[in-house]
Amino acid sequence: METTHKRYAECRNKINRLIDDLVTEILDNEASYKDAVQSAKGMKYKLYGDLGEIMIDEVVNRIYKIALEKATKE
């Protein structure tokens, strides 16, 4: 069971890094937070399936969180 738990933790950490990378990439390529959210939601055709949907939701949530912390995108 410990091996499964360790593999799960490694997988979770990799997915979190991937989500962080997606947020950074989207924010770097979009002019506004609104455009960034639309871009993230448009990824549903590239990141399909249950995991893709969860990741997209998390990307959108993180963009919203950043938008609340920083009123304007520089």
PDB file of N, CA and C in Angstrom:
ATOM      1  N   MET A   1       0.819  -1.198   0.000  1.00  0.00           N
ATOM      2  CA  MET A   1       0.000   0.000   0.000  1.00  0.00           C
ATOM      3  C   MET A   1       0.862   1.262   0.000  1.00  0.00           C
ATOM      4  N   GLU A   2       2.006   1.198   0.667  1.00  0.00           N
ATOM      5  CA  GLU A   2       2.887   2.361   0.714  1.00  0.00           C
ATOM      6  C   GLU A   2       3.374   2.731  -0.680  1.00  0.00           C
ATOM      7  N   THR A   3       3.640   1.724  -1.514  1.00  0.00           N
ATOM      8  CA  THR A   3       4.087   1.988  -2.877  1.00  0.00           C
ATOM      9  C   THR A   3       3.002   2.713  -3.664  1.00  0.00           C
ATOM     10  N   THR A   4       1.764   2.277  -3.506  1.00  0.00           N
ATOM     11  CA  THR A   4       0.648   2.929  -4.190  1.00  0.00           C
ATOM     12  C   THR A   4       0.509   4.367  -3.715  1.00  0.00           C
ATOM     13  N   HIS A   5       0.626   4.574  -2.416  1.00  0.00           N
ATOM     14  CA  HIS A   5       0.523   5.930  -1.863  1.00  0.00           C
ATOM     15  C   HIS A   5       1.646   6.813  -2.400  1.00  0.00           C
ATOM     16  N   LYS A   6       2.842   6.261  -2.479  1.00  0.00           N
ATOM     17  CA  LYS A   6       3.982   7.024  -2.988  1.00  0.00           C
ATOM     18  C   LYS A   6       3.768   7.378  -4.462  1.00  0.00           C
ATOM     19  N   ARG A   7       3.295   6.422  -5.247  1.00  0.00           N
ATOM     20  CA  ARG A   7       3.039   6.683  -6.672  1.00  0.00           C
ATOM     21  C   ARG A   7       1.944   7.721  -6.846  1.00  0.00           C
ATOM     22  N   TYR A   8       0.915   7.647  -5.993  1.00  0.00           N
ATOM     23  CA  TYR A   8      -0.156   8.636  -6.044  1.00  0.00           C
ATOM     24  C   TYR A   8       0.389  10.033  -5.753  1.00  0.00           C
ATOM     25  N   ALA A   9       1.205  10.143  -4.714  1.00  0.00           N
ATOM     26  CA  ALA A   9       1.778  11.443  -4.340  1.00  0.00           C
ATOM     27  C   ALA A   9       2.645  11.993  -5.473  1.00  0.00           C
ATOM     28  N   GLU A  10       3.432  11.140  -6.103  1.00  0.00           N
ATOM     29  CA  GLU A  10       4.269  11.577  -7.229  1.00  0.00           C
ATOM     30  C   GLU A  10       3.401  12.047  -8.393  1.00  0.00           C
ATOM     31  N   CYS A  11       2.349  11.300  -8.685  1.00  0.00           N
ATOM     32  CA  CYS A  11       1.439  11.666  -9.777  1.00  0.00           C
ATOM     33  C   CYS A  11       0.752  12.999  -9.474  1.00  0.00           C
ATOM     34  N   ARG A  12       0.267  13.157  -8.254  1.00  0.00           N
ATOM     35  CA  ARG A  12      -0.396  14.396  -7.850  1.00  0.00           C
ATOM     36  C   ARG A  12       0.546  15.577  -7.996  1.00  0.00           C
ATOM     37  N   ASN A  13       1.797  15.409  -7.583  1.00  0.00           N
ATOM     38  CA  ASN A  13       2.778  16.493  -7.685  1.00  0.00           C
ATOM     39  C   ASN A  13       3.061  16.841  -9.141  1.00  0.00           C
ATOM     40  N   LYS A  14       3.149  15.842 -10.011  1.00  0.00           N
ATOM     41  CA  LYS A  14       3.378  16.099 -11.438  1.00  0.00           C
ATOM     42  C   LYS A  14       2.197  16.833 -12.049  1.00  0.00           C
ATOM     43  N   ILE A  15       0.992  16.451 -11.676  1.00  0.00           N
ATOM     44  CA  ILE A  15      -0.200  17.122 -12.201  1.00  0.00           C
ATOM     45  C   ILE A  15      -0.248  18.564 -11.719  1.00  0.00           C
ATOM     46  N   ASN A  16       0.096  18.807 -10.465  1.00  0.00           N
ATOM     47  CA  ASN A  16       0.120  20.183  -9.958  1.00  0.00           C
ATOM     48  C   ASN A  16       1.147  21.030 -10.692  1.00  0.00           C
ATOM     49  N   ARG A  17       2.307  20.455 -10.999  1.00  0.00           N
ATOM     50  CA  ARG A  17       3.322  21.186 -11.770  1.00  0.00           C
ATOM     51  C   ARG A  17       2.809  21.477 -13.179  1.00  0.00           C
ATOM     52  N   LEU A  18       2.118  20.506 -13.775  1.00  0.00           N
ATOM     53  CA  LEU A  18       1.550  20.706 -15.106  1.00  0.00           C
ATOM     54  C   LEU A  18       0.514  21.820 -15.085  1.00  0.00           C
ATOM     55  N   ILE A  19      -0.323  21.844 -14.061  1.00  0.00           N
ATOM     56  CA  ILE A  19      -1.320  22.906 -13.928  1.00  0.00           C
ATOM     57  C   ILE A  19      -0.632  24.257 -13.764  1.00  0.00           C
ATOM     58  N   ASP A  20       0.399  24.315 -12.937  1.00  0.00           N
ATOM     59  CA  ASP A  20       1.157  25.559 -12.779  1.00  0.00           C
ATOM     60  C   ASP A  20       1.737  26.020 -14.112  1.00  0.00           C
ATOM     61  N   ASP A  21       2.293  25.078 -14.868  1.00  0.00           N
ATOM     62  CA  ASP A  21       2.865  25.414 -16.179  1.00  0.00           C
ATOM     63  C   ASP A  21       1.792  25.925 -17.134  1.00  0.00           C
ATOM     64  N   LEU A  22       0.621  25.301 -17.130  1.00  0.00           N
ATOM     65  CA  LEU A  22      -0.476  25.744 -17.994  1.00  0.00           C
ATOM     66  C   LEU A  22      -0.918  27.153 -17.630  1.00  0.00           C
ATOM     67  N   VAL A  23      -1.049  27.436 -16.337  1.00  0.00           N
ATOM     68  CA  VAL A  23      -1.453  28.773 -15.897  1.00  0.00           C
ATOM     69  C   VAL A  23      -0.426  29.806 -16.362  1.00  0.00           C
ATOM     70  N   THR A  24       0.846  29.510 -16.153  1.00  0.00           N
ATOM     71  CA  THR A  24       1.905  30.435 -16.554  1.00  0.00           C
ATOM     72  C   THR A  24       1.891  30.658 -18.062  1.00  0.00           C
ATOM     73  N   GLU A  25       1.785  29.578 -18.813  1.00  0.00           N
ATOM     74  CA  GLU A  25       1.785  29.680 -20.278  1.00  0.00           C
ATOM     75  C   GLU A  25       0.597  30.490 -20.776  1.00  0.00           C
ATOM     76  N   ILE A  26      -0.574  30.228 -20.236  1.00  0.00           N
ATOM     77  CA  ILE A  26      -1.776  30.950 -20.668  1.00  0.00           C
ATOM     78  C   ILE A  26      -1.665  32.426 -20.314  1.00  0.00           C
ATOM     79  N   LEU A  27      -1.236  32.730 -19.098  1.00  0.00           N
ATOM     80  CA  LEU A  27      -1.126  34.144 -18.696  1.00  0.00           C
ATOM     81  C   LEU A  27      -0.069  34.875 -19.516  1.00  0.00           C
ATOM     82  N   ASP A  28       0.980  34.175 -19.903  1.00  0.00           N
ATOM     83  CA  ASP A  28       2.015  34.798 -20.733  1.00  0.00           C
ATOM     84  C   ASP A  28       1.507  35.112 -22.140  1.00  0.00           C
ATOM     85  N   ASN A  29       0.550  34.332 -22.618  1.00  0.00           N
ATOM     86  CA  ASN A  29       0.090  34.474 -23.997  1.00  0.00           C
ATOM     87  C   ASN A  29      -1.180  35.298 -24.161  1.00  0.00           C
ATOM     88  N   GLU A  30      -1.846  35.623 -23.078  1.00  0.00           N
ATOM     89  CA  GLU A  30      -3.112  36.353 -23.181  1.00  0.00           C
ATOM     90  C   GLU A  30      -2.969  37.762 -22.602  1.00  0.00           C
ATOM     91  N   ALA A  31      -3.728  38.691 -23.167  1.00  0.00           N
ATOM     92  CA  ALA A  31      -3.615  40.097 -22.779  1.00  0.00           C
ATOM     93  C   ALA A  31      -4.371  40.434 -21.500  1.00  0.00           C
ATOM     94  N   SER A  32      -5.395  39.660 -21.171  1.00  0.00           N
ATOM     95  CA  SER A  32      -6.190  39.954 -19.981  1.00  0.00           C
ATOM     96  C   SER A  32      -6.558  38.655 -19.276  1.00  0.00           C
ATOM     97  N   TYR A  33      -7.017  38.799 -18.038  1.00  0.00           N
ATOM     98  CA  TYR A  33      -7.454  37.623 -17.293  1.00  0.00           C
ATOM     99  C   TYR A  33      -8.683  36.995 -17.950  1.00  0.00           C
ATOM    100  N   LYS A  34      -9.562  37.831 -18.472  1.00  0.00           N
ATOM    101  CA  LYS A  34     -10.759  37.319 -19.143  1.00  0.00           C
ATOM    102  C   LYS A  34     -10.355  36.455 -20.343  1.00  0.00           C
ATOM    103  N   ASP A  35      -9.414  36.932 -21.135  1.00  0.00           N
ATOM    104  CA  ASP A  35      -8.930  36.152 -22.271  1.00  0.00           C
ATOM    105  C   ASP A  35      -8.249  34.863 -21.816  1.00  0.00           C
ATOM    106  N   ALA A  36      -7.541  34.953 -20.699  1.00  0.00           N
ATOM    107  CA  ALA A  36      -6.850  33.778 -20.167  1.00  0.00           C
ATOM    108  C   ALA A  36      -7.852  32.705 -19.741  1.00  0.00           C
ATOM    109  N   VAL A  37      -8.934  33.117 -19.094  1.00  0.00           N
ATOM    110  CA  VAL A  37      -9.962  32.159 -18.678  1.00  0.00           C
ATOM    111  C   VAL A  37     -10.616  31.529 -19.908  1.00  0.00           C
ATOM    112  N   GLN A  38     -10.921  32.333 -20.910  1.00  0.00           N
ATOM    113  CA  GLN A  38     -11.523  31.801 -22.135  1.00  0.00           C
ATOM    114  C   GLN A  38     -10.578  30.833 -22.826  1.00  0.00           C
ATOM    115  N   SER A  39      -9.315  31.146 -22.839  1.00  0.00           N
ATOM    116  CA  SER A  39      -8.318  30.270 -23.439  1.00  0.00           C
ATOM    117  C   SER A  39      -8.246  28.938 -22.690  1.00  0.00           C
ATOM    118  N   ALA A  40      -8.255  29.009 -21.377  1.00  0.00           N
ATOM    119  CA  ALA A  40      -8.208  27.789 -20.563  1.00  0.00           C
ATOM    120  C   ALA A  40      -9.438  26.929 -20.811  1.00  0.00           C
ATOM    121  N   LYS A  41     -10.595  27.556 -20.848  1.00  0.00           N
ATOM    122  CA  LYS A  41     -11.827  26.799 -21.094  1.00  0.00           C
ATOM    123  C   LYS A  41     -11.836  26.195 -22.492  1.00  0.00           C
ATOM    124  N   GLY A  42     -11.172  26.840 -23.436  1.00  0.00           N
ATOM    125  CA  GLY A  42     -11.090  26.332 -24.802  1.00  0.00           C
ATOM    126  C   GLY A  42     -10.190  25.114 -24.928  1.00  0.00           C
ATOM    127  N   MET A  43      -9.445  24.809 -23.892  1.00  0.00           N
ATOM    128  CA  MET A  43      -8.546  23.661 -23.927  1.00  0.00           C
ATOM    129  C   MET A  43      -9.282  22.336 -23.735  1.00  0.00           C
ATOM    130  N   LYS A  44     -10.596  22.382 -23.549  1.00  0.00           N
ATOM    131  CA  LYS A  44     -11.345  21.154 -23.280  1.00  0.00           C
ATOM    132  C   LYS A  44     -11.248  20.157 -24.432  1.00  0.00           C
ATOM    133  N   TYR A  45     -10.916  20.634 -25.624  1.00  0.00           N
ATOM    134  CA  TYR A  45     -10.774  19.732 -26.764  1.00  0.00           C
ATOM    135  C   TYR A  45      -9.379  19.103 -26.814  1.00  0.00           C
ATOM    136  N   LYS A  46      -8.424  19.723 -26.131  1.00  0.00           N
ATOM    137  CA  LYS A  46      -7.068  19.182 -26.087  1.00  0.00           C
ATOM    138  C   LYS A  46      -6.864  18.321 -24.845  1.00  0.00           C
ATOM    139  N   LEU A  47      -7.474  18.716 -23.750  1.00  0.00           N
ATOM    140  CA  LEU A  47      -7.365  17.963 -22.495  1.00  0.00           C
ATOM    141  C   LEU A  47      -8.727  17.333 -22.193  1.00  0.00           C
ATOM    142  N   TYR A  48      -9.073  16.332 -22.953  1.00  0.00           N
ATOM    143  CA  TYR A  48     -10.393  15.716 -22.818  1.00  0.00           C
ATOM    144  C   TYR A  48     -10.383  14.659 -21.713  1.00  0.00           C
ATOM    145  N   GLY A  49     -11.568  14.249 -21.334  1.00  0.00           N
ATOM    146  CA  GLY A  49     -11.718  13.236 -20.294  1.00  0.00           C
ATOM    147  C   GLY A  49     -11.879  13.863 -18.920  1.00  0.00           C
ATOM    148  N   ASP A  50     -12.096  12.997 -17.946  1.00  0.00           N
ATOM    149  CA  ASP A  50     -12.337  13.460 -16.584  1.00  0.00           C
ATOM    150  C   ASP A  50     -11.146  14.223 -16.006  1.00  0.00           C
ATOM    151  N   LEU A  51      -9.959  13.692 -16.199  1.00  0.00           N
ATOM    152  CA  LEU A  51      -8.768  14.358 -15.661  1.00  0.00           C
ATOM    153  C   LEU A  51      -8.551  15.707 -16.329  1.00  0.00           C
ATOM    154  N   GLY A  52      -8.747  15.770 -17.639  1.00  0.00           N
ATOM    155  CA  GLY A  52      -8.609  17.035 -18.345  1.00  0.00           C
ATOM    156  C   GLY A  52      -9.592  18.077 -17.843  1.00  0.00           C
ATOM    157  N   GLU A  53     -10.825  17.648 -17.597  1.00  0.00           N
ATOM    158  CA  GLU A  53     -11.845  18.566 -17.093  1.00  0.00           C
ATOM    159  C   GLU A  53     -11.467  19.107 -15.711  1.00  0.00           C
ATOM    160  N   ILE A  54     -10.966  18.219 -14.864  1.00  0.00           N
ATOM    161  CA  ILE A  54     -10.543  18.640 -13.527  1.00  0.00           C
ATOM    162  C   ILE A  54      -9.371  19.616 -13.621  1.00  0.00           C
ATOM    163  N   MET A  55      -8.425  19.321 -14.502  1.00  0.00           N
ATOM    164  CA  MET A  55      -7.266  20.200 -14.661  1.00  0.00           C
ATOM    165  C   MET A  55      -7.675  21.565 -15.177  1.00  0.00           C
ATOM    166  N   ILE A  56      -8.557  21.600 -16.164  1.00  0.00           N
ATOM    167  CA  ILE A  56      -9.022  22.879 -16.716  1.00  0.00           C
ATOM    168  C   ILE A  56      -9.732  23.686 -15.638  1.00  0.00           C
ATOM    169  N   ASP A  57     -10.581  23.031 -14.859  1.00  0.00           N
ATOM    170  CA  ASP A  57     -11.264  23.735 -13.763  1.00  0.00           C
ATOM    171  C   ASP A  57     -10.255  24.336 -12.786  1.00  0.00           C
ATOM    172  N   GLU A  58      -9.211  23.583 -12.478  1.00  0.00           N
ATOM    173  CA  GLU A  58      -8.197  24.082 -11.546  1.00  0.00           C
ATOM    174  C   GLU A  58      -7.404  25.241 -12.162  1.00  0.00           C
ATOM    175  N   VAL A  59      -7.096  25.153 -13.450  1.00  0.00           N
ATOM    176  CA  VAL A  59      -6.401  26.247 -14.132  1.00  0.00           C
ATOM    177  C   VAL A  59      -7.253  27.516 -14.062  1.00  0.00           C
ATOM    178  N   VAL A  60      -8.540  27.385 -14.363  1.00  0.00           N
ATOM    179  CA  VAL A  60      -9.446  28.537 -14.316  1.00  0.00           C
ATOM    180  C   VAL A  60      -9.511  29.105 -12.902  1.00  0.00           C
ATOM    181  N   ASN A  61      -9.621  28.236 -11.904  1.00  0.00           N
ATOM    182  CA  ASN A  61      -9.673  28.698 -10.510  1.00  0.00           C
ATOM    183  C   ASN A  61      -8.402  29.446 -10.123  1.00  0.00           C
ATOM    184  N   ARG A  62      -7.264  28.945 -10.560  1.00  0.00           N
ATOM    185  CA  ARG A  62      -6.003  29.613 -10.222  1.00  0.00           C
ATOM    186  C   ARG A  62      -5.884  30.959 -10.920  1.00  0.00           C
ATOM    187  N   ILE A  63      -6.373  31.050 -12.152  1.00  0.00           N
ATOM    188  CA  ILE A  63      -6.357  32.339 -12.858  1.00  0.00           C
ATOM    189  C   ILE A  63      -7.263  33.332 -12.135  1.00  0.00           C
ATOM    190  N   TYR A  64      -8.460  32.874 -11.729  1.00  0.00           N
ATOM    191  CA  TYR A  64      -9.354  33.750 -10.967  1.00  0.00           C
ATOM    192  C   TYR A  64      -8.679  34.226  -9.678  1.00  0.00           C
ATOM    193  N   LYS A  65      -8.004  33.324  -8.991  1.00  0.00           N
ATOM    194  CA  LYS A  65      -7.325  33.679  -7.743  1.00  0.00           C
ATOM    195  C   LYS A  65      -6.250  34.734  -7.989  1.00  0.00           C
ATOM    196  N   ILE A  66      -5.478  34.557  -9.051  1.00  0.00           N
ATOM    197  CA  ILE A  66      -4.443  35.533  -9.402  1.00  0.00           C
ATOM    198  C   ILE A  66      -5.089  36.868  -9.754  1.00  0.00           C
ATOM    199  N   ALA A  67      -6.200  36.819 -10.487  1.00  0.00           N
ATOM    200  CA  ALA A  67      -6.897  38.050 -10.886  1.00  0.00           C
ATOM    201  C   ALA A  67      -7.398  38.813  -9.664  1.00  0.00           C
ATOM    202  N   LEU A  68      -7.833  38.091  -8.649  1.00  0.00           N
ATOM    203  CA  LEU A  68      -8.299  38.766  -7.423  1.00  0.00           C
ATOM    204  C   LEU A  68      -7.144  39.408  -6.666  1.00  0.00           C
ATOM    205  N   GLU A  69      -5.977  38.775  -6.714  1.00  0.00           N
ATOM    206  CA  GLU A  69      -4.811  39.299  -6.007  1.00  0.00           C
ATOM    207  C   GLU A  69      -4.184  40.473  -6.743  1.00  0.00           C
ATOM    208  N   LYS A  70      -4.222  40.432  -8.066  1.00  0.00           N
ATOM    209  CA  LYS A  70      -3.627  41.486  -8.894  1.00  0.00           C
ATOM    210  C   LYS A  70      -4.714  42.025  -9.808  1.00  0.00           C
ATOM    211  N   ALA A  71      -5.161  43.223  -9.541  1.00  0.00           N
ATOM    212  CA  ALA A  71      -6.297  43.773 -10.262  1.00  0.00           C
ATOM    213  C   ALA A  71      -6.047  43.913 -11.770  1.00  0.00           C
ATOM    214  N   THR A  72      -4.836  44.246 -12.169  1.00  0.00           N
ATOM    215  CA  THR A  72      -4.545  44.397 -13.583  1.00  0.00           C
ATOM    216  C   THR A  72      -3.432  43.444 -13.973  1.00  0.00           C
ATOM    217  N   LYS A  73      -3.532  42.938 -15.173  1.00  0.00           N
ATOM    218  CA  LYS A  73      -2.500  42.029 -15.701  1.00  0.00           C
ATOM    219  C   LYS A  73      -1.449  42.875 -16.365  1.00  0.00           C
ATOM    220  N   GLU A  74      -0.198  42.677 -15.974  1.00  0.00           N
ATOM    221  CA  GLU A  74       0.910  43.453 -16.551  1.00  0.00           C
ATOM    222  C   GLU A  74       1.597  42.657 -17.624  1.00  0.00           C
TER     223      GLU A  74
END
